[in-house]
Amino acid sequence: MQNKFLTNIFLTFLWVALTGAFYLSNIIFGFVLSYFLLWIIFSRTPNNQYFKFIPKVIAFVFFFLYELIKANFQVAYEVMTPHHNMKPGIIAVPLDVKSDIQITLLANLITLTPGSFSLDVSEDKSVMFVHSMYIKDRESFIAGIKNGFEKRILELNES
Amino acid sequence: MLIAVLSGFIFSLFLVVFGKFFKGRFSLAASILPLSLFIYFCSFLGPISSGEIVSQFHPWVPSFGLNLSFTLDGLSLLFALLITGIGFLVFVYAATYLKEHQYIDRFYGYLGIFMGAMLGLVLSDNLLSLFLFWELTSISSFFLIGFNNTSSESRKSAVLALTITGTGGFLFLAGAVLLGWVSGTFSMTEMLTMREALHGSDFYLLIIFLLMGAAFTKSAQFPFHFWLPGAMKAPTPVSAYLHSATMVKAGIYLLLRFTPILGNHEVWNTTLIIVGGITMFYTAFHTLFRTDLKSILAYSTVAVLGLLVFLTGLGTQYALTAAAVYIVVHALYKAALFLSTGIIDHQTGTRDVTRLSGLRKVMMPVAVAGVLAAISSAGIPPTIGFLGKDLVYEATLGMGDAAIYLTILVLFTNVLILYAGFVAGIRPFSGKLPDNLQKIKMPGPLLWVPPVLLAVLGLLLGIFPALLDAPIVRPVVEAVGGDGAAVQLKLWHGFNTVLALSGLTLGLGFLLYFIIKPSQGKVTAMGRLEAISPKNIALNFGNSFTRFSSAWTGVFQNGFLRNYVVTIVLFLVILVGYSLFSGSEGIVIDWRSLSKLTFYEIAIMSLMFMAVLFIVASRSRLNAVVGMGVLGYAICLLFVIYSAPDLAMTQFSIDTLTVILFVLVLARLPKYLEPSNHARKLRDGVISGSFGLLLALIALEVLQEPVNKEISEFYAENAYVLAQGKNVVNVILVDFRGADTWIEITVLTAAALGVFSLMKLRLKKDERRINE
Amino acid sequence: MELILALLIGVLYASGIYMMLRRSLVKLIVGIILLGNAVNLLIFLLGRITKGEPPIIPGDSDVFLQAYTDPLPQALILTAIVISFGLQSFAIVLVKRAHKMVKADDLDEMNTTDAES
Amino acid sequence: MSLEDYLYFVILPVLAISVILIFIRLLKGPSIPDRVVAVDLLVTIGIGMTAVYSILSGHSTFLDIGLLFGLIGFLGTVAYSSYLEKQKKK
Amino acid sequence: MKTIILRAASNYMLPLLLVFSVFILLRGHYLPGGGFVGGLVAAMAFVLHAFANKLETTKKLFRMHPGFLMPFGLTLALLSGLMPMIIEESSFLTAMWLSEALPAIGAVGTTLFFDIGVYLVVVGVTLTIIFTISESS
Amino acid sequence: MNENIIFYPILVQMAFAILLMFLWMRVEWQKWVSIIGSVLNLVVASSLFAIILREGTTSVQAGGWEAPFGISFVADALGVTMVLLTAIVGLAVSIYSGVSVNRARLKFGYFPILHLLLLGLNGAFLTGDIFNLYVWFEIIIISSFVLLTIGGEKAQLEGAVKYFTLNFLASMIFLTAIAVLYGLTGSLNMADLVAKMAAVENRTLVQVNALLFLIGFGIKSALFPLYFWLPASYHTAPSAVAAIFGGLLTKVGVYAIIRMFTLIFEVDSLIQIVLLSTAVLTFFSGAIGSLVQNNIRKIFSYLIICHIGYMIAGVGMMTQVALAGAIFYLIHDIVVKTNLFLMTGLIYKMKGTHSMRKLGDLYAEYPLLSLLFAIPLFSLVGIPPLSGFWPKLSLIEAGFDTESYWIIGAILFSSLLTLYIVVKFWSEVFWKPGEQLPNIKHFRYFRKLKKRHKWRLVAPVVFLSLISLYIGFGAESVMELSNRISDELMDPQHYIEAVLPST
Amino acid sequence: MIDTLIAILASIGTLFILFAAIGMLRMPDIYLRLAVTTKAATLGVGLLLVSAAIYFNDLSTTTRVFAVILFILLTAPVSAHLIGRAAYIIGNKMWEKTHTDELEGGYEWHSGKYGAPKKPIDQEIEEGED
Ligand code: NA
Ligand code: NA
C-alpha cells in the first residue's frame, strides 16, 4: 500500500517535472494519471513491493557519478595507449543481496564503475558473473565489490 | 408487329416457368403461335402487294439511336411468311418428332426465341435492332445445335457455329456502327436516300467488307461454309427450320436489304459473284462425296445459298427476281427434304443413304413429299423449282461478256443440286426395301403432313405462278430496288436457250444420278483432302493460335515475381525516361538554386550511403536488419537537422518496432540465399540503378520549379489562431487533414487484424480442400 | 545539399528495387522497406527542405516569427511512415507464413499459382 | 569564437567522427553482438548529437527526441539480444 | 529472456514509459508528439515488459486482448468526428473546443479525443502485431 | 441539402466495421450485422445517388476547413455511381459470404475486413484530395491483402506474396507521383490542382508526373504489362472475396485514371499512344490468357484484364462518346464480374471443383440456375441487348471518331475471344457430361444445404443478374447516366466550382 | 561564463564519446568493447545533456534532461549485460589474454538448457545462419 503510494507520488512528481507546470490542477492530474496507470499495471500482479527504494536509488545515482568519471579516465587511458595492459577475465561473485532490484542495482553499479561489467546473474541469484579488464587477484576483486557497492545497497535496504 | 416479335420471347419465358407441364398435347398446341403469326402476316399480303409499306416505331435506347422501328415491305413479308409458315410446320412436326425427349420444353423455348429473333431481324428498319436480333438468332441457334448436349460432336459443332457466326456478328456490329456514323442514322429507310453519299464515302469499301463478312458467315459462304454441315448435329426440325429455310438466309436478307443502299457497285457485285460462285460450285461438288442424308442436304443448302449470293451479286432485274423466287423454292423443297429425312431417321434410325432404299413401301406419303421436293429441286416442270432455275439462267445469260462462264458455272451447280435432291428425295424410297427395314412403321400424320404440304405447295406454285408473282415476288423485287413488273413469272417461255439449258441440266443430272452412287469409299476419298479444307485450316489456325496464346501467356505470366517486377520497372523507366529526355525543356539543373552542404549533413548522408551498401551487400539476415536499423536512425537524424521533430520521433519508434518485428520472426524466416549469378546481378543492378537515377533526376528537375506554399502558409498562420494548436504538424494530422489520420489508423487496424488472422488461423485439414 | 539527398534517394530507390529482384524472401522485405524510406524522403525533399525553425509556434506567440520548415510534407510523411509500417508488418508475417507453408526460401519456387492448370 | 561556433565547428565534427568510427566497427563486425553494440552506441551518440543540436537551434524540444531515443533505443538492443539467445537455443 | 536484471529494470520502465507516452500524447498539439508517437511509446513499454517477463505475464496486465483497443480507439475517433456533425451540424471532423483551456493539457476539444483515439489504436495495433507474432514463434 | 450526406456511405461502413470488430469471433451475429450494414449502406448510397443526380456535383470539407486547405470530399455523378455500385456489390457479397465462406475464416475477421474494404472503396470514390486518395487506396489494399490471405492456404500465400509485392510497388509509385505533384504545385486538392497543374511551366515534368500516376494506377487496374499480380492471386481467394476483387478492385484503378486524366492531367499525344497501345495489348493478353486456362476462376481472372481494355481505350480516345462508353462499360463490368465470381463459387459448391475439364452436367442438374448463370455469361460477351453490348457501340463509334481503327479491331477481337471462351465454358461446364463428384470430407455440396442457405447463395446472383438485365434492357437510363458523367468529366468546371466556390 | 561551462562540459562529454568510439575499434573482443563503451558513452552523453540543461536553464528542460540521464544510467548497463550475455551464450570468442572464465559451463549447470560452447561458433553465426 505504502509502496504504491510512494510510487504514485514519484510518478506525479515526474509528470509535473516533465510538463514543467506547477499548478495544483496539473499536480492533481499527474497524481490521477499515475494512479490510474499503476492501477492498470499492478492490479493483477501480486508482487508489488519493488517501489519502496525509488527515492534512494535517485540519491544513489548521484553518489556514483564520481565513480563513473573515474572509470572513464581509466577507459580513456586504456583506449589511447598503444599497448593493451589488460588482464581480463570473468569472475563469479557470490551475492548477499537477494531481491531483484538490489541485484539489478548492484549489477548496474558494477557496470558503470572502473574496468568491470556484470555479465549475468545465476538463476538462483547466488552468484553474479562479472567481467573485468584487470584481474590481478580474484579474492580482492570480490572483496572490493562486496565491501563497496553491495554493502551500501544492503544499508540502503535497512534504512 | 412488336407483339408479333415479342410473342416468341414471351412464349419462351412462359416455358421457363411452366416448362414442366409442357409435354404431349401442350407441345402441339404451341404451334398455334406460329400459325396465328402466319395468318397475321398473310393479312399484309394485300396492302404490301399494292405498294404499301407498313411501319411501326417504338423508342428503346434513343441515346444509341437504337429503336424498335419495324418496317414491313415485300422482302420482310416474304421472310416473315417463311419464318412463321415453315415455323408452324416445324412446330407441329417437332411435337411428334421429339415427343419422348426429356427436355422438349427447352427445345420449344429455344425455337420460340429463334422465331421471335428472326422476325425481329427481318422486320427491323433500325440497323442496330437488326443486329440485335441477328445475334439472338446466332445464340438460339447455338442452343439448338447443341441441344443433344451429351454428344461431344454436338457441343463442338455448336461452339464452332457460334464462333463463326459470332465473328460475322462482330463484323456486322462494326459495319453497322460505321454505317450509322457515316450516314448519321441507323434507319435503313433513311439510308435509302443517301445512296450516293454512301457510295462516295471513303468508308464505302470498309462498310461493305464488314457487312459482307457478316452475311457470308451467317449464310455459310466459302470459306466460312463449314459450320453449316456441322450444325446438322441439331435435331432435324432445327436443320429444316434454321439451317435451310430461315436463319442461314439472314445473310442473303442482309445483302438484299442493302442492295438498294450499297449495291450496284463494281466491288459489291464482283465480290458477291465470286464468293457466291465459288461457294455454290465448291459445296455442290461436295454433295457427291457424302452418304449422310443430312450432310448431303447441308451441302446442297450451302450451294443454294451460294447461288443466292451469286444472284444478288448479278443484281439485274432477272437476277433479283430469280433470287426472290429461289428463296421460296428452296425453302419449300429443302424444308420438305429435311423433314422427310427426319422421318426416315426417326423411323429407321439411320440417315446413311447407302443403307436406305424402297421406303416408299412403308411410308408412301413421305415418299411423295420426297419425290416432289426432289423434282422441285431439280427444276423439273411444273414445279416451282423449274421456274426458279429458268430465271437463274435468264439472269446469267443477260450478263454480257461473262454470260457464258457464269452460265456454265450455274449449269454445273444446278446439275449437282439436282443430284443431291435426287439422292435425298428419291433414292431412299426407290428400289427394293431391305430386310432390316421391313418392319418399319408408318409415321403418324403429324410427322408426314408437314413435308407433304411443303412439297405440294411447291408443285402448286409452279402450276399457278401468279399466286407467287404479284403478291410476293414483285414486292420483294421492288423492295430491293428493282422493277417488280419487269419480269413475269410463267412456266412456259417458249423454246429458247434457257429451255435448252434446262434440258441439259436435267440430262446431265440424271446421268450423274444414275452413274454415281453414294458410297463410303467416296467419303473416305474426300476425307484425304480434308487437310486442305477451309474447316481444317481454320481449326489448325485455331490450334496454333491456342498454342501461341499459351506461349504468350507463359512468357508474361511466368510465375517469377522478380520478372514481374523487372517488367514493371522497365516499363516505367522506358516510358518516364522517354518523356523526361524527349521533353522540350531538356534536363537543366541550376546548381546555384541548391543549398550548401554542411559537414554534418555529409556525415549523416555518408552514413546512410554506407548503411544502404551494407544492407545490399550483406550476406546475413541479421546484418541486414542491423543495417536497416542504422539507416532508419540516420534518416531520423536527418529529420532532426531539417527541423522535423515529429518525424524524427515517429521514424525512430517505427524503426525500432520494425527491428523488433524482424527479430521476433527472423528465426522463422527463410535463409538469406543468393543463388543469382553475376550476370543477373549486373542486369538487375543496371535496371534498378537506372530506375534510381531516373527518380533522382526527376527530383532535381522538380526542385528547379518555383514553389507554391500557399497551403502550408495557411496551416502555419492558422494553426493556433483557428485550430488552437502550436505544433503545426500535429494540428495538420488531427485537424486540418484529420481525415487522413482517421483512415490511416484504420489501415493500421486492418493490418493488425490481418497479422492476427494470418498467424492464428489454421484451417483444419478437412477445411482446406473446401477453399471457400 | 539537395543534390546529395536526391542522389541518396535515387540510391534508396535503386537498392529497394534491387533487393526486390533477389530470389530471397527476406530480401524482398528488405527491398520493400528500403523503397518505403525512399518515397518518404522524396516527399521530404520535394516539399523543399529549408533549414528553419521546426514547425512549432513559439510558446509565447500566436504565429511564426521566423522561417519555419514546411509542416505539410512532414504530416504527409508521418502518415506514409505509419501506413508503411502497417504494410511492412503484414509483409513480414506474410513471408513468414508463406515460407512455412510453401516450404520455399526461394521466390523462384513460388510459381505454382501462375501455372496453367 | 561563440559557443555556437564552438559546438558547430568542434563538438559536432568530433561526434561525427565518432559516429564514423563506430560505423566502421559496424561494418567490420565480425560478430553480430559487435554490430549490436555498435548500433547501441550509435543511438547513444545520437542522443548526444540531438542535445548539441538543441543548443544550436535553441529549441529544447529536440531534447525530447533524445529522451525518446533513450527510452526506445534500449528496446532494440533487448530485441537483438533476445534473438541471439533464441538462435542459440534452437 | 531469463534475466533478473532485465526483468527488474523493465518493471520500473513500464510505468515510466507509460507516463512518458501520455505526456507525449497530450502535449502533441503544442510540441512534438501526439497520438502516434505516444501510442508507439506505450506499446513499446509493454513490449519491453513482455521481453523481460513471459508474454502471459504481460498479457495479464490487460483485462481483455489489447486488440480490442483498436475498435475502442476507432470509436473514439469516429465519435469525435461525429459530435460536431450532430451537435453543431457542422462538417464531419470539425473541431469543437471547450471555451476554457485546461492547465497542463491546454485547449481541450474533439481533436484531443481524436488524438486519444489514435493513441489507443496505435497501442492496440502494435501490441496485437507483436503479441501475435511472439506467441507463434 | 446537408452536404454531410456525402460522408454517410463512409460513416456507415466505418461504424459497421467497428461494430463487427467488437463482435469478434461471434460469427452468427456478424453475418446479420454485416447484411444490415450493407442494406443500410445501399439505402444511403442510393439516396446520395439520387440527390447528387438531382442537385449536381456537391462537395463538403472534412473538418470544415475550406478548400484547398482541408480535405474535400466531392460527390459528382461518377463518384456517386461508383459508390452505388459498391453498395450493390457489397450487399451481394455480404449475403453470399455468410454461407459461402468457411466458418474458420469468418471467425478471424472476415466481415470487419470486408467492411473496411467497402469503406475504402467508398472513400476513394468520394475524396477530392489526392493524398487522401492514397490513404483510401491503402485501406483498400491492406484489406484486400487480408481477405486474400485469410485462411493461409498454400496457394493463397503464394499468390499473396506476388499480389502484395506488386501492389506495394504500385502504391509506392503512386506516392512517388504524389511527391512530384506536391513538389510542382504545393497542393493536394484535386480541384485546386486543375489550375495549379496547368500553371506549371515545365510541361515535361507534368507529363512525367502524369505517367507516374498512370503506371501506379495501371498496376492496380491490371493493365498490360502491369497485370501480373492478378492472375497469380485472384483464383486463390474464397469466391466471395474473388467476387468483390473481380468486381471492384481493378475498377478503382480505372476510376483513378479517369479522374486524374479528366481533371488534373490531359491526355496528350504520348499518353494517348500509351493508353491506347496498352489498351490493345491488355485486350489481347487478357483474352488469350483466358483462352488457355482450365481453372474457371483463372478464366475469369484473365477476362477481367481483357475487359479493362475497354475502359482504358475509352479514356485513351478521350472524347465525350468514348468516355461515356468507358463509364457504361465500367458500370456493366462491376456488376457482371462480381456475379461471375459468385457464380464460380456456386459452381464449386455444386461440383466440388474449379477445373473446367472435370466440370459438367450443370444444365441437366440445375436447369434454372444454369439459365440464371447464362445472364452474366452472355452479358459479359455483350450479346445484345445485354449489358456488355451497349458500351461497345459507343467505343466503336468513338473509334471511328478518333480514327483509332486498331482499337475497333481490338474490341472486336476481344469480343470474339470472349464469346468463344464463354461459349466453350458453357459447353464444357453446363453441357458436357461431368465427372463423378469428388468425395471431400465435410464438404457440404449445394444439394445438401438447407433451403435458406441455398437461398443466401443464390439470391445475390439473382440480384446482380437482375441489375445486369436492367443495365441491358434499361440501357437508355444507364446511357443517360454515362453521358451525364462523361459530360461532367469533359468539363470539370462544375467539379471545380463545387469545391472552390470562389473561383 | 555559462557558455564556457557549457563548452567545457560538452568538450569532456564529446571526448569521452570519442574515446568510446576509439575503444570500439581498438578493443580486442566484444566483452572489452562493452566494458569500454558503456561507461564512456554514458558519461559522455550525460555531460552533453547536462550542458544542454544548463544552456536552456529552465525547470522543465532540466527535469527532462535528468530523466534522460537517469534513464541512460538505468538502461546502458542493462544493455551491456544483455549483449554480453548473448555474446557469451552464442560463444563469442574471448581475447586470447583472458585468463579466467568462471562462467564457463555456467549456463549448462544453471538451466540445463544450453551448454557452454566447446568451440567458437562465431563463424557459424556469421556465415552459417544465413
Ligand atoms: Na504529433
Ligand atoms: Na482534362
Coordinates of N, CA and C in Angstrom, one line a residue, chain B residues 645-646 649-650 652-657 660-661 663-665 668 719-720 722-735 737-753 755-760 762, chain E residues 20 24-25 27-37 40-41 43-44 47 51 59 65 70-71 73-74 77-78 92-95 97-98 107 111-112 114-115 117-118 121-122 124-126 128-137:
Chain B
P645 N 10.9 17.4 -35.9 CA 11.0 16.6 -34.7 C 9.9 15.5 -34.6
D646 N 8.7 15.8 -35.1 CA 7.7 14.8 -35.1 C 8.1 13.6 -35.9
M649 N 10.8 11.5 -34.3 CA 10.3 10.6 -33.3 C 9.5 9.4 -33.9
T650 N 8.7 9.7 -34.8 CA 7.9 8.6 -35.4 C 8.8 7.6 -36.1
F652 N 11.9 7.0 -35.6 CA 12.7 6.3 -34.7 C 11.9 5.1 -34.1
S653 N 10.7 5.5 -33.6 CA 9.8 4.5 -33.0 C 9.5 3.4 -33.9
I654 N 9.1 3.8 -35.1 CA 8.7 2.8 -36.1 C 9.9 1.9 -36.5
D655 N 11.1 2.5 -36.6 CA 12.2 1.7 -37.0 C 12.6 0.7 -35.9
T656 N 12.5 1.1 -34.7 CA 12.7 0.2 -33.6 C 11.7 -0.9 -33.6
L657 N 10.5 -0.6 -33.8 CA 9.4 -1.6 -33.9 C 9.7 -2.6 -35.0
I660 N 12.2 -5.0 -34.0 CA 11.7 -5.9 -33.1 C 10.9 -7.0 -33.8
L661 N 10.1 -6.5 -34.8 CA 9.3 -7.5 -35.6 C 10.2 -8.4 -36.3
V663 N 13.2 -9.3 -35.6 CA 13.9 -10.1 -34.7 C 13.0 -11.2 -34.2
L664 N 11.7 -10.9 -34.0 CA 10.8 -11.9 -33.5 C 10.5 -13.0 -34.5
V665 N 10.5 -12.7 -35.7 CA 10.2 -13.7 -36.7 C 11.5 -14.2 -37.5
R668 N 12.3 -17.7 -38.0 CA 11.4 -18.4 -38.8 C 11.4 -18.0 -40.2
A719 N -2.8 27.7 -37.5 CA -2.7 26.6 -36.6 C -3.2 27.0 -35.2
Y720 N -2.6 28.1 -34.7 CA -3.0 28.5 -33.4 C -4.3 29.3 -33.3
L722 N -6.8 29.5 -35.4 CA -8.1 28.8 -35.7 C -8.2 27.4 -35.1
A723 N -7.0 26.8 -35.0 CA -7.1 25.4 -34.6 C -6.5 25.1 -33.2
Q724 N -6.1 26.2 -32.5 CA -5.7 26.1 -31.1 C -4.5 25.2 -30.8
G725 N -3.7 25.0 -31.8 CA -2.5 24.1 -31.6 C -1.3 24.8 -32.0
K726 N -0.1 24.5 -31.4 CA 1.1 25.1 -31.8 C 2.0 24.2 -32.6
N727 N 1.8 22.9 -32.4 CA 2.6 22.0 -33.2 C 1.9 21.8 -34.5
V728 N 2.3 22.5 -35.5 CA 1.5 22.6 -36.8 C 1.4 21.2 -37.4
V729 N 2.4 20.4 -37.3 CA 2.3 19.1 -37.9 C 1.2 18.3 -37.2
N730 N 1.2 18.4 -35.9 CA 0.1 17.7 -35.2 C -1.3 18.3 -35.5
V731 N -1.3 19.6 -35.6 CA -2.6 20.2 -36.0 C -3.1 19.7 -37.3
I732 N -2.1 19.6 -38.3 CA -2.5 19.1 -39.6 C -3.0 17.7 -39.4
L733 N -2.3 16.9 -38.6 CA -2.7 15.5 -38.5 C -4.1 15.3 -37.9
V734 N -4.4 16.1 -36.8 CA -5.6 15.8 -36.2 C -6.7 16.8 -36.5
D735 N -6.4 17.8 -37.3 CA -7.4 18.7 -37.6 C -7.5 19.1 -39.1
R737 N -6.0 18.0 -41.7 CA -6.1 16.8 -42.5 C -6.5 15.6 -41.6
G738 N -7.4 15.8 -40.7 CA -7.8 14.7 -39.8 C -8.3 13.5 -40.5
A739 N -8.9 13.7 -41.7 CA -9.5 12.6 -42.4 C -8.4 11.6 -42.8
D740 N -7.2 12.1 -43.2 CA -6.1 11.2 -43.5 C -5.8 10.3 -42.3
T741 N -5.6 11.0 -41.2 CA -5.2 10.2 -40.0 C -6.3 9.2 -39.6
W742 N -7.5 9.7 -39.7 CA -8.7 8.8 -39.4 C -8.6 7.5 -40.2
I743 N -8.3 7.6 -41.5 CA -8.2 6.4 -42.3 C -6.9 5.6 -42.0
E744 N -5.9 6.4 -41.7 CA -4.6 5.8 -41.5 C -4.7 4.8 -40.3
I745 N -5.3 5.3 -39.3 CA -5.4 4.3 -38.1 C -6.3 3.1 -38.5
T746 N -7.2 3.4 -39.4 CA -8.0 2.2 -39.9 C -7.1 1.3 -40.7
V747 N -6.2 1.8 -41.5 CA -5.3 1.0 -42.2 C -4.5 0.1 -41.2
L748 N -4.0 0.8 -40.2 CA -3.2 0.1 -39.2 C -4.1 -1.1 -38.6
T749 N -5.3 -0.7 -38.3 CA -6.2 -1.7 -37.7 C -6.3 -2.9 -38.6
A750 N -6.6 -2.6 -39.8 CA -6.7 -3.7 -40.8 C -5.4 -4.5 -40.9
A751 N -4.3 -3.9 -40.9 CA -3.0 -4.6 -40.9 C -2.9 -5.5 -39.7
A752 N -3.3 -5.0 -38.5 CA -3.2 -5.8 -37.3 C -4.1 -7.0 -37.4
L753 N -5.3 -6.8 -37.8 CA -6.3 -7.9 -37.9 C -5.7 -8.9 -38.9
V755 N -2.5 -9.5 -39.6 CA -1.5 -10.2 -38.9 C -2.0 -11.3 -38.0
F756 N -3.1 -10.8 -37.3 CA -3.7 -11.8 -36.3 C -4.2 -13.0 -37.0
S757 N -5.0 -12.7 -38.0 CA -5.7 -13.9 -38.7 C -4.7 -14.7 -39.4
L758 N -3.7 -14.1 -40.0 CA -2.7 -14.8 -40.7 C -1.9 -15.8 -39.8
M759 N -1.6 -15.3 -38.6 CA -0.8 -16.1 -37.7 C -1.7 -17.1 -36.9
K760 N -2.9 -16.7 -36.6 CA -3.7 -17.5 -35.7 C -4.5 -18.6 -36.4
R762 N -5.5 -21.4 -38.5 CA -5.0 -22.6 -39.2 C -6.2 -23.4 -39.6
Chain E
F20 N 5.4 8.6 -19.7 CA 6.0 9.4 -20.8 C 5.1 9.4 -22.1
I24 N 3.6 12.5 -24.0 CA 3.8 12.7 -25.4 C 2.5 13.0 -26.1
L25 N 1.5 12.1 -25.7 CA 0.2 12.2 -26.4 C -0.4 13.6 -26.1
R27 N 0.7 16.5 -25.1 CA 1.3 17.7 -25.5 C 1.5 17.9 -27.0
G28 N 1.0 16.8 -27.7 CA 1.2 16.8 -29.1 C 0.7 18.0 -29.9
H29 N -0.3 18.6 -29.3 CA -0.9 19.7 -30.0 C 0.0 21.0 -29.9
Y30 N 0.9 20.9 -29.0 CA 1.8 22.1 -28.8 C 3.2 21.8 -29.1
L31 N 3.7 20.6 -28.8 CA 5.1 20.3 -29.0 C 5.1 18.9 -29.7
P32 N 6.3 18.6 -30.2 CA 6.4 17.3 -30.9 C 5.8 16.2 -30.1
G33 N 5.1 15.3 -30.7 CA 4.4 14.2 -30.0 C 3.1 14.0 -30.6
G34 N 2.2 13.5 -29.8 CA 0.8 13.3 -30.3 C 0.5 11.8 -30.2
G35 N -0.7 11.5 -30.8 CA -1.2 10.1 -30.6 C -0.3 9.0 -31.1
F36 N 0.3 9.3 -32.3 CA 1.1 8.2 -32.9 C 2.3 7.8 -32.0
V37 N 3.1 8.8 -31.8 CA 4.3 8.6 -31.1 C 4.0 8.1 -29.7
L40 N 2.9 4.6 -29.8 CA 4.1 3.7 -30.0 C 4.9 3.5 -28.8
V41 N 5.1 4.6 -28.0 CA 5.9 4.5 -26.8 C 5.2 3.6 -25.8
A43 N 3.1 1.3 -26.4 CA 3.2 -0.1 -26.8 C 4.6 -0.7 -26.5
M44 N 5.6 0.1 -26.8 CA 6.9 -0.3 -26.5 C 7.1 -0.7 -25.1
V47 N 5.9 -4.0 -24.8 CA 6.8 -5.0 -25.5 C 8.0 -5.2 -24.6
F51 N 9.3 -8.8 -23.2 CA 10.6 -9.3 -23.4 C 11.2 -9.8 -22.1
K59 N 0.4 -10.1 -20.8 CA -1.0 -10.1 -21.2 C -1.9 -10.0 -20.1
H65 N -8.0 -8.7 -24.5 CA -7.0 -8.7 -25.5 C -6.7 -7.3 -26.0
M70 N -8.3 -1.4 -30.5 CA -8.4 -0.8 -31.8 C -9.9 -0.3 -32.1
P71 N -10.9 -1.2 -31.9 CA -12.2 -0.7 -32.1 C -12.6 0.4 -31.1
G73 N -10.5 2.7 -29.9 CA -9.9 3.9 -30.4 C -10.6 4.4 -31.7
L74 N -11.0 3.5 -32.6 CA -11.6 3.9 -33.8 C -13.0 4.5 -33.4
A77 N -12.3 8.0 -32.2 CA -12.0 8.9 -33.3 C -13.3 9.2 -34.1
L78 N -14.1 8.2 -34.4 CA -15.3 8.4 -35.1 C -16.3 9.3 -34.4
F92 N -18.2 16.9 -40.8 CA -17.6 15.8 -40.1 C -16.2 16.2 -39.8
L93 N -15.7 15.8 -38.6 CA -14.4 16.0 -38.1 C -14.0 17.5 -37.8
T94 N -15.1 18.4 -37.8 CA -14.8 19.7 -37.4 C -14.4 19.8 -36.0
A95 N -13.4 20.6 -35.6 CA -13.0 20.6 -34.2 C -14.0 21.4 -33.4
W97 N -14.3 23.0 -29.5 CA -13.4 23.3 -28.3 C -14.2 23.7 -27.1
L98 N -13.7 23.3 -26.0 CA -14.2 23.8 -24.7 C -13.8 25.3 -24.6
A107 N -5.8 23.6 -24.5 CA -7.2 23.6 -25.0 C -7.7 22.2 -25.2
T111 N -10.5 17.4 -31.1 CA -9.2 16.9 -31.7 C -8.4 16.1 -30.7
L112 N -8.5 16.5 -29.4 CA -7.8 15.8 -28.4 C -8.3 14.4 -28.3
F114 N -9.8 12.8 -30.6 CA -9.4 12.1 -31.8 C -8.0 11.6 -31.6
D115 N -7.1 12.4 -31.1 CA -5.7 12.0 -30.9 C -5.6 10.9 -29.9
G117 N -7.9 8.7 -29.5 CA -8.3 7.5 -30.4 C -7.2 7.0 -31.1
V118 N -6.4 7.9 -31.7 CA -5.2 7.4 -32.5 C -4.3 6.7 -31.5
V121 N -5.6 3.2 -30.8 CA -5.5 2.3 -31.9 C -4.0 1.9 -32.1
V122 N -3.1 2.9 -32.0 CA -1.7 2.5 -32.2 C -1.3 1.5 -31.2
G124 N -3.1 -0.6 -29.6 CA -3.8 -1.9 -29.9 C -3.1 -2.6 -31.1
V125 N -2.9 -1.8 -32.1 CA -2.3 -2.4 -33.3 C -0.9 -3.0 -33.0
T126 N -0.1 -2.2 -32.4 CA 1.3 -2.6 -32.2 C 1.3 -3.9 -31.3
T128 N -1.1 -6.0 -30.7 CA -1.7 -7.1 -31.4 C -0.7 -7.8 -32.3
I129 N 0.0 -6.9 -33.1 CA 1.0 -7.5 -34.0 C 2.1 -8.2 -33.2
I130 N 2.7 -7.5 -32.3 CA 3.8 -8.1 -31.6 C 3.4 -9.3 -30.8
F131 N 2.3 -9.2 -30.0 CA 1.9 -10.4 -29.2 C 1.6 -11.6 -30.1
T132 N 0.9 -11.3 -31.2 CA 0.5 -12.4 -32.1 C 1.8 -13.1 -32.6
I133 N 2.7 -12.3 -33.0 CA 3.9 -12.9 -33.6 C 4.7 -13.6 -32.5
S134 N 4.8 -13.0 -31.3 CA 5.6 -13.7 -30.3 C 5.0 -15.0 -29.9
E135 N 3.7 -15.0 -29.8 CA 3.0 -16.2 -29.4 C 3.3 -17.4 -30.3
S136 N 3.4 -17.0 -31.6 CA 3.5 -18.2 -32.5 C 5.0 -18.5 -32.9
S137 N 5.9 -17.7 -32.3 CA 7.3 -18.1 -32.6 C 8.0 -18.6 -31.4

